PDB file of C-alpha atoms in Angstrom:
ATOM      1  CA  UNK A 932       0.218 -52.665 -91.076  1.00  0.00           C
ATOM      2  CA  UNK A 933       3.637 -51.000 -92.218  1.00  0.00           C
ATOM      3  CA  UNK A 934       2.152 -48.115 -91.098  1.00  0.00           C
ATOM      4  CA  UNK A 935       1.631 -49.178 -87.332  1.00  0.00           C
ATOM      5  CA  UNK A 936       5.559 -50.907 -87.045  1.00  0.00           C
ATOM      6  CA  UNK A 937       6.934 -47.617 -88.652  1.00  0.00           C
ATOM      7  CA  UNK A 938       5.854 -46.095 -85.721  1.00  0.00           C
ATOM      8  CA  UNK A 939       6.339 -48.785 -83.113  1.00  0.00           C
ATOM      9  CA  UNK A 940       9.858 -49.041 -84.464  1.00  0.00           C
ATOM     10  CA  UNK A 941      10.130 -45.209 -84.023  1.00  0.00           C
ATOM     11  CA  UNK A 942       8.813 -45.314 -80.315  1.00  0.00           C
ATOM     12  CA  UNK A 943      11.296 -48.053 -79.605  1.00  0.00           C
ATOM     13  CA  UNK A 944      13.857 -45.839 -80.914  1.00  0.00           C
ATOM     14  CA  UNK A 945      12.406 -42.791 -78.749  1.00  0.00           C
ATOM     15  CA  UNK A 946      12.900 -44.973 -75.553  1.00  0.00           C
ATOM     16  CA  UNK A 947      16.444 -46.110 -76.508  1.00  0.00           C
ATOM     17  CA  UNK A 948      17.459 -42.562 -76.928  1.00  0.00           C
ATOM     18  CA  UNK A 949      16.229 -41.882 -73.868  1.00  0.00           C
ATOM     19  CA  UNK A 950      18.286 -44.232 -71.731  1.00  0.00           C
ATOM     20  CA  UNK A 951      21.364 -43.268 -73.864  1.00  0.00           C
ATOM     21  CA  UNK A 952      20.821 -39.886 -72.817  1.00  0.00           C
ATOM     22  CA  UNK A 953      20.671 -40.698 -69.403  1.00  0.00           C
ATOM     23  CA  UNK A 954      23.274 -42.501 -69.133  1.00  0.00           C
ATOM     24  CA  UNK A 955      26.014 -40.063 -70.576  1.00  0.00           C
ATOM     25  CA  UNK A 956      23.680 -36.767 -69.080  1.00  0.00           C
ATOM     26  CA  UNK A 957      23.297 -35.723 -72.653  1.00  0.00           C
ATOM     27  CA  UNK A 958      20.699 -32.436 -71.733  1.00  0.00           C
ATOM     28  CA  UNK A 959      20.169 -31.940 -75.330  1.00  0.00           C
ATOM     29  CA  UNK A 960      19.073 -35.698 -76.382  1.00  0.00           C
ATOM     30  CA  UNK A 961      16.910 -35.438 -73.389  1.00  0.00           C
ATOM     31  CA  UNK A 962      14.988 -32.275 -74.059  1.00  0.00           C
ATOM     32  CA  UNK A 963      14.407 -34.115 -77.096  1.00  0.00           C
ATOM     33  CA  UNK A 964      12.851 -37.325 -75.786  1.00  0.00           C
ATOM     34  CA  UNK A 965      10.022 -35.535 -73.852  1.00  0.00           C
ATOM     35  CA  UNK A 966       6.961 -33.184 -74.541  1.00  0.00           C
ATOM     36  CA  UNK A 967       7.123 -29.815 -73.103  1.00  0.00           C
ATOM     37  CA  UNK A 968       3.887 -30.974 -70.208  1.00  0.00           C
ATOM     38  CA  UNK A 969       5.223 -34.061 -70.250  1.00  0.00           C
ATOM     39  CA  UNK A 970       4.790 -36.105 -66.824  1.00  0.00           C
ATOM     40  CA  UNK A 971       7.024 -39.024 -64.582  1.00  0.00           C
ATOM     41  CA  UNK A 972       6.171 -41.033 -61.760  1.00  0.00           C
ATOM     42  CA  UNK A 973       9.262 -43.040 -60.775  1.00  0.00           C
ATOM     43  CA  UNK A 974       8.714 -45.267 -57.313  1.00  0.00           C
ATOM     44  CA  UNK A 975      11.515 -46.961 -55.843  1.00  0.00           C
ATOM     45  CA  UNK A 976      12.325 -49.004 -52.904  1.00  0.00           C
ATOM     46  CA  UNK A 977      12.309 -46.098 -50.547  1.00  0.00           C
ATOM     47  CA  UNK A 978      11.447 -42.866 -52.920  1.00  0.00           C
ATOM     48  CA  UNK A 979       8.780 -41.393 -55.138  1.00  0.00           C
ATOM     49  CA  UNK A 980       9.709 -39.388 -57.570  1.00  0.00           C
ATOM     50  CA  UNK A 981       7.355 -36.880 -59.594  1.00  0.00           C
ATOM     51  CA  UNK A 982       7.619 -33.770 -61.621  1.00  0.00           C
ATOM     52  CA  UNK A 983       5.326 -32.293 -64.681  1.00  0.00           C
ATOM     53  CA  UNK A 984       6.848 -30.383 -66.853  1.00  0.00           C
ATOM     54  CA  UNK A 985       9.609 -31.112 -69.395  1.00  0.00           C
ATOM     55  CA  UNK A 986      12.245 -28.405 -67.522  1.00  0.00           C
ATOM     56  CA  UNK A 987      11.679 -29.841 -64.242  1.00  0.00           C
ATOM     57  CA  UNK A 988      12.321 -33.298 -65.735  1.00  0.00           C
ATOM     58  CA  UNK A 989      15.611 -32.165 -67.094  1.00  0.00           C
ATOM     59  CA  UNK A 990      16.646 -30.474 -63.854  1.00  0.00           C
ATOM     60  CA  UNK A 991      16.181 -33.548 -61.561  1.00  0.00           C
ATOM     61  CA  UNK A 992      17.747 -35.823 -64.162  1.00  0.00           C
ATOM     62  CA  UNK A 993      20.584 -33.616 -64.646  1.00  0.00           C
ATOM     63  CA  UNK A 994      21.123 -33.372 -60.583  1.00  0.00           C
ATOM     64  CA  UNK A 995      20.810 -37.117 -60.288  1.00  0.00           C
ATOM     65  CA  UNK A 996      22.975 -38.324 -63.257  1.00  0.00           C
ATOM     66  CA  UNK A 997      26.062 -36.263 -62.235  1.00  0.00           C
ATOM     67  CA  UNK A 998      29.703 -36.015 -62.482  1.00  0.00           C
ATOM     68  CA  UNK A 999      29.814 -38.009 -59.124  1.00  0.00           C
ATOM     69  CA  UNK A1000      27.791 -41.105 -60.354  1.00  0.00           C
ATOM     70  CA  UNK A1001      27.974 -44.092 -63.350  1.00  0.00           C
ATOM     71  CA  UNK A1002      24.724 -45.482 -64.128  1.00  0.00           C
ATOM     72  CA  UNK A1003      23.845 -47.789 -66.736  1.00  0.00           C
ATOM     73  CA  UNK A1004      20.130 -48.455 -67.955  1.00  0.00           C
ATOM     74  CA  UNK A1005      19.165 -51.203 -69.897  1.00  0.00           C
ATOM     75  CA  UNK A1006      15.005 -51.289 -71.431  1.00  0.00           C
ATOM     76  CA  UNK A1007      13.937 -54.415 -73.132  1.00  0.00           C
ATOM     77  CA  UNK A1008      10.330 -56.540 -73.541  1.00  0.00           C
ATOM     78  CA  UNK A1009       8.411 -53.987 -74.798  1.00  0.00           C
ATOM     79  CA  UNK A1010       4.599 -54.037 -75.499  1.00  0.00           C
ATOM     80  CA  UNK A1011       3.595 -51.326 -77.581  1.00  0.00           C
ATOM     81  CA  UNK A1012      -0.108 -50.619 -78.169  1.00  0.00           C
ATOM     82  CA  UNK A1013      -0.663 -47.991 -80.672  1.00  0.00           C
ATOM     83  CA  UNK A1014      -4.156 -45.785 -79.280  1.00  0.00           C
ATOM     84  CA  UNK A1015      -4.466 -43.392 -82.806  1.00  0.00           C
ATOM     85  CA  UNK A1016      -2.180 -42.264 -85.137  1.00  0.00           C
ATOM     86  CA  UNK A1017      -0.729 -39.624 -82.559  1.00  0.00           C
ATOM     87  CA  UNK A1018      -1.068 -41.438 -79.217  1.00  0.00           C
ATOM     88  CA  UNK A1019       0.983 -45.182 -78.255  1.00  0.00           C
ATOM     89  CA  UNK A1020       2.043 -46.857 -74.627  1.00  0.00           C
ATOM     90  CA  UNK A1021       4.600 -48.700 -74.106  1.00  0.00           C
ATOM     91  CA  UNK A1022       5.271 -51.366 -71.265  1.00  0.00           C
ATOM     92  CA  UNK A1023       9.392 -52.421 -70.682  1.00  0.00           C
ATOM     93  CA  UNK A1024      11.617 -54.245 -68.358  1.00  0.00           C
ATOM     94  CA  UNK A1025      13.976 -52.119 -67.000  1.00  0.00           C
ATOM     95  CA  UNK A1026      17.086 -53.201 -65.605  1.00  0.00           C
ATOM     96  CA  UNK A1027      20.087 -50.896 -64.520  1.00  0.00           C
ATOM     97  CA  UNK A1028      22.903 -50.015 -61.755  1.00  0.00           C
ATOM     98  CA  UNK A1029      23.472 -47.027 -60.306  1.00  0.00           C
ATOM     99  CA  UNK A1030      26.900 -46.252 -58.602  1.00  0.00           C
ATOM    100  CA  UNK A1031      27.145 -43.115 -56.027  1.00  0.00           C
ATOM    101  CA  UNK A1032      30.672 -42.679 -56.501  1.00  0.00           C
ATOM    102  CA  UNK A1033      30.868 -39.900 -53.488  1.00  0.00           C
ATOM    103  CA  UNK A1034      28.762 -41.750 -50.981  1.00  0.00           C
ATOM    104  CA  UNK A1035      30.233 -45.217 -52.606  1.00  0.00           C
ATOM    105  CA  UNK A1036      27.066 -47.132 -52.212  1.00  0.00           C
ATOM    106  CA  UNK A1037      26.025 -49.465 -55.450  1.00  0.00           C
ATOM    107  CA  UNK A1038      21.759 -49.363 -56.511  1.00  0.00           C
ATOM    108  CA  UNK A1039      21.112 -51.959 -58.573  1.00  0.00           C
ATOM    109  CA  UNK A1040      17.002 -53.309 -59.816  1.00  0.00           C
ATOM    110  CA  UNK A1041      14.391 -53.889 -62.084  1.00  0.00           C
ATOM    111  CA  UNK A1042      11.340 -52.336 -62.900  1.00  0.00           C
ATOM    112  CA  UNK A1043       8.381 -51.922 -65.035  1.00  0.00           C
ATOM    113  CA  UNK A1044       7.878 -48.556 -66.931  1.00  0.00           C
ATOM    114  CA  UNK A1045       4.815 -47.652 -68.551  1.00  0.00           C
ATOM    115  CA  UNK A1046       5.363 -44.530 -70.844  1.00  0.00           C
ATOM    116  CA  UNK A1047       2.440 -42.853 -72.612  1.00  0.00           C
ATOM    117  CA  UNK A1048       3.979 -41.069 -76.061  1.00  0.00           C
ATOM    118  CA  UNK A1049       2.721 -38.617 -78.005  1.00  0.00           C
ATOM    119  CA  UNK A1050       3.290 -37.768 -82.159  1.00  0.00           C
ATOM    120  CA  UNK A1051       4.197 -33.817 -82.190  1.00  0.00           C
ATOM    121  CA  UNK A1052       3.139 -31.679 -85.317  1.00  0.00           C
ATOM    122  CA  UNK A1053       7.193 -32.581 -86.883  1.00  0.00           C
ATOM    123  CA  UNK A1054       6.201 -36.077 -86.791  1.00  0.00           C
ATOM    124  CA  UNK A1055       8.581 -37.675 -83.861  1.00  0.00           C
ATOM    125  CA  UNK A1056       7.237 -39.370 -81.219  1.00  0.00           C
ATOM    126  CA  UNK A1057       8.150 -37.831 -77.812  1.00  0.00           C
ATOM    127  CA  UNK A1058       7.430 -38.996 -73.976  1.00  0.00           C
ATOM    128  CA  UNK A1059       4.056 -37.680 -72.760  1.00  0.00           C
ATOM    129  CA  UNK A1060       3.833 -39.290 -69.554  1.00  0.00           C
ATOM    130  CA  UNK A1061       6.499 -42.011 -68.125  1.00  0.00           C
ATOM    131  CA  UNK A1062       7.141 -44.233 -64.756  1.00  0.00           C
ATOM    132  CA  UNK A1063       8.059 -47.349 -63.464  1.00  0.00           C
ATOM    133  CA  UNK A1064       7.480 -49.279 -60.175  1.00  0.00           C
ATOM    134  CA  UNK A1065      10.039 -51.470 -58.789  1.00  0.00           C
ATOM    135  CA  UNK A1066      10.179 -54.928 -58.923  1.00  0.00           C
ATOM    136  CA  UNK A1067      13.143 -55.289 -57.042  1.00  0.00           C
ATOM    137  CA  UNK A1068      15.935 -52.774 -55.383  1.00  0.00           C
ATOM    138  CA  UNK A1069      19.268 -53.634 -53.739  1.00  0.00           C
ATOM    139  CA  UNK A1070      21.631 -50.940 -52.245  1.00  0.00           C
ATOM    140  CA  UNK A1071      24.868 -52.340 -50.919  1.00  0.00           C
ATOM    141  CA  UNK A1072      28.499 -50.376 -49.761  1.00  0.00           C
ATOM    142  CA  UNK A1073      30.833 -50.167 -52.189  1.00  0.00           C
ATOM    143  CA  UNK A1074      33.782 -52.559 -51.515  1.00  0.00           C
ATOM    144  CA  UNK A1075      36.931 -50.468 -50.658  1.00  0.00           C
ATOM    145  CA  UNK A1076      39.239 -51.851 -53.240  1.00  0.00           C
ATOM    146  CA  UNK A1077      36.681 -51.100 -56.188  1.00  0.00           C
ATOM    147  CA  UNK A1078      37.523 -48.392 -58.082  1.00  0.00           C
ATOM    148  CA  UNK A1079      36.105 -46.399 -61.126  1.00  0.00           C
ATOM    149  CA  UNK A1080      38.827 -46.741 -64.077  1.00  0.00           C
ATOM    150  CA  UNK A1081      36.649 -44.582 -66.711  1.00  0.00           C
ATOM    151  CA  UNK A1082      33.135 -42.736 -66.169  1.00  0.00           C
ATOM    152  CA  UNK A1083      31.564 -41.217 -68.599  1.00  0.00           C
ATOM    153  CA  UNK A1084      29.192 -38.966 -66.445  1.00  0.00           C
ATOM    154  CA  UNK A1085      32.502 -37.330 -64.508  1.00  0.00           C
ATOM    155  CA  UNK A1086      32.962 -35.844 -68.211  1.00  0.00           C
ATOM    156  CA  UNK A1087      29.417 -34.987 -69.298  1.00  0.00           C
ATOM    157  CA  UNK A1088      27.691 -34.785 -65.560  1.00  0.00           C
ATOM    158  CA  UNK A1089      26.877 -31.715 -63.698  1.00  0.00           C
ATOM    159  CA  UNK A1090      29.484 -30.906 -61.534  1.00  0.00           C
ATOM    160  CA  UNK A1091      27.301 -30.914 -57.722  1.00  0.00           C
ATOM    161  CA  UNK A1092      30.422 -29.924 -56.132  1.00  0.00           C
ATOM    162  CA  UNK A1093      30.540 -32.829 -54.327  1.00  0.00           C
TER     163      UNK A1093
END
């Protein structure tokens, strides 16, 4: 039994990482979350989003976390079921806000992500496969007076030219 929370305590760390990292566009921690064929599925209110293949990941997520946006992720509730020694999912609530600072329009939601992970030769668990559906998705203007006192993606974000 140690065994088996060992590595559901290291999955929940994977998935923490991961919305650290993209939260603060931190390419590195990223690369490191996901295997190299690994897969997402993300469907939103009015999108679909899907790419295979760990560089493609990183390129969409560093084009949509960017030096013109604050976003803030939040995964919680997970169900972990442990397949073998080298294969787990994982179900979460997801709950985050995503600010387009140039177009000034505020996403906020929940969803349901269920992540496939897979146990690499080194030991550490990485993403193999990952989505989420929507539960819920509001997009509303952002009011005129608001305005962004610190963002930590205008320092670490790619720079869209926007």
């Amino acid at each position: 039994m140690t065994h088996d929370l060992q590595a559901m305590e290291a999955i929940k760390q994977l998935k923490y990482r991961y919305v650290r990292a993209l939260d603060s566009a931190d390419q590195v921690g990223l690369e490191a979350c996901f295997t190299e064929d690994a897969h997402i599925c993300f469907k939103g209110g009015v999108y679909t989003v899907e790419f295979t293949g760990r560089d493609k990941i990183l390129e969409f997520l560093a084009t949509s976390f960017h030096s013109k946006a604050a976003a803030s992720h939040q995964v919680h509730h997970p169900v972990i079921d442990l397949l073998s020694d080298t294969e787990a999912q994982g179900q979460w609530s997801l709950q985050d806000v995503f600010h387009d600072l140039n177009a000034r329009v505020i996403i906020s939601g929940a969803a349901e992500y269920v992540d496939t992970y897979r146990k690499g030769a080194d030991g550490a668990w990485r993403i193999a496969e990952s989505g989420y559906t929507r539960l819920y998705e509001m997009t509303q203007p952002m009011p005129e007076q608001m305005v962004c006192t610190y963002n930590k993606l205008a320092e670490t974000g790619r720079d869209l030219g926007l």
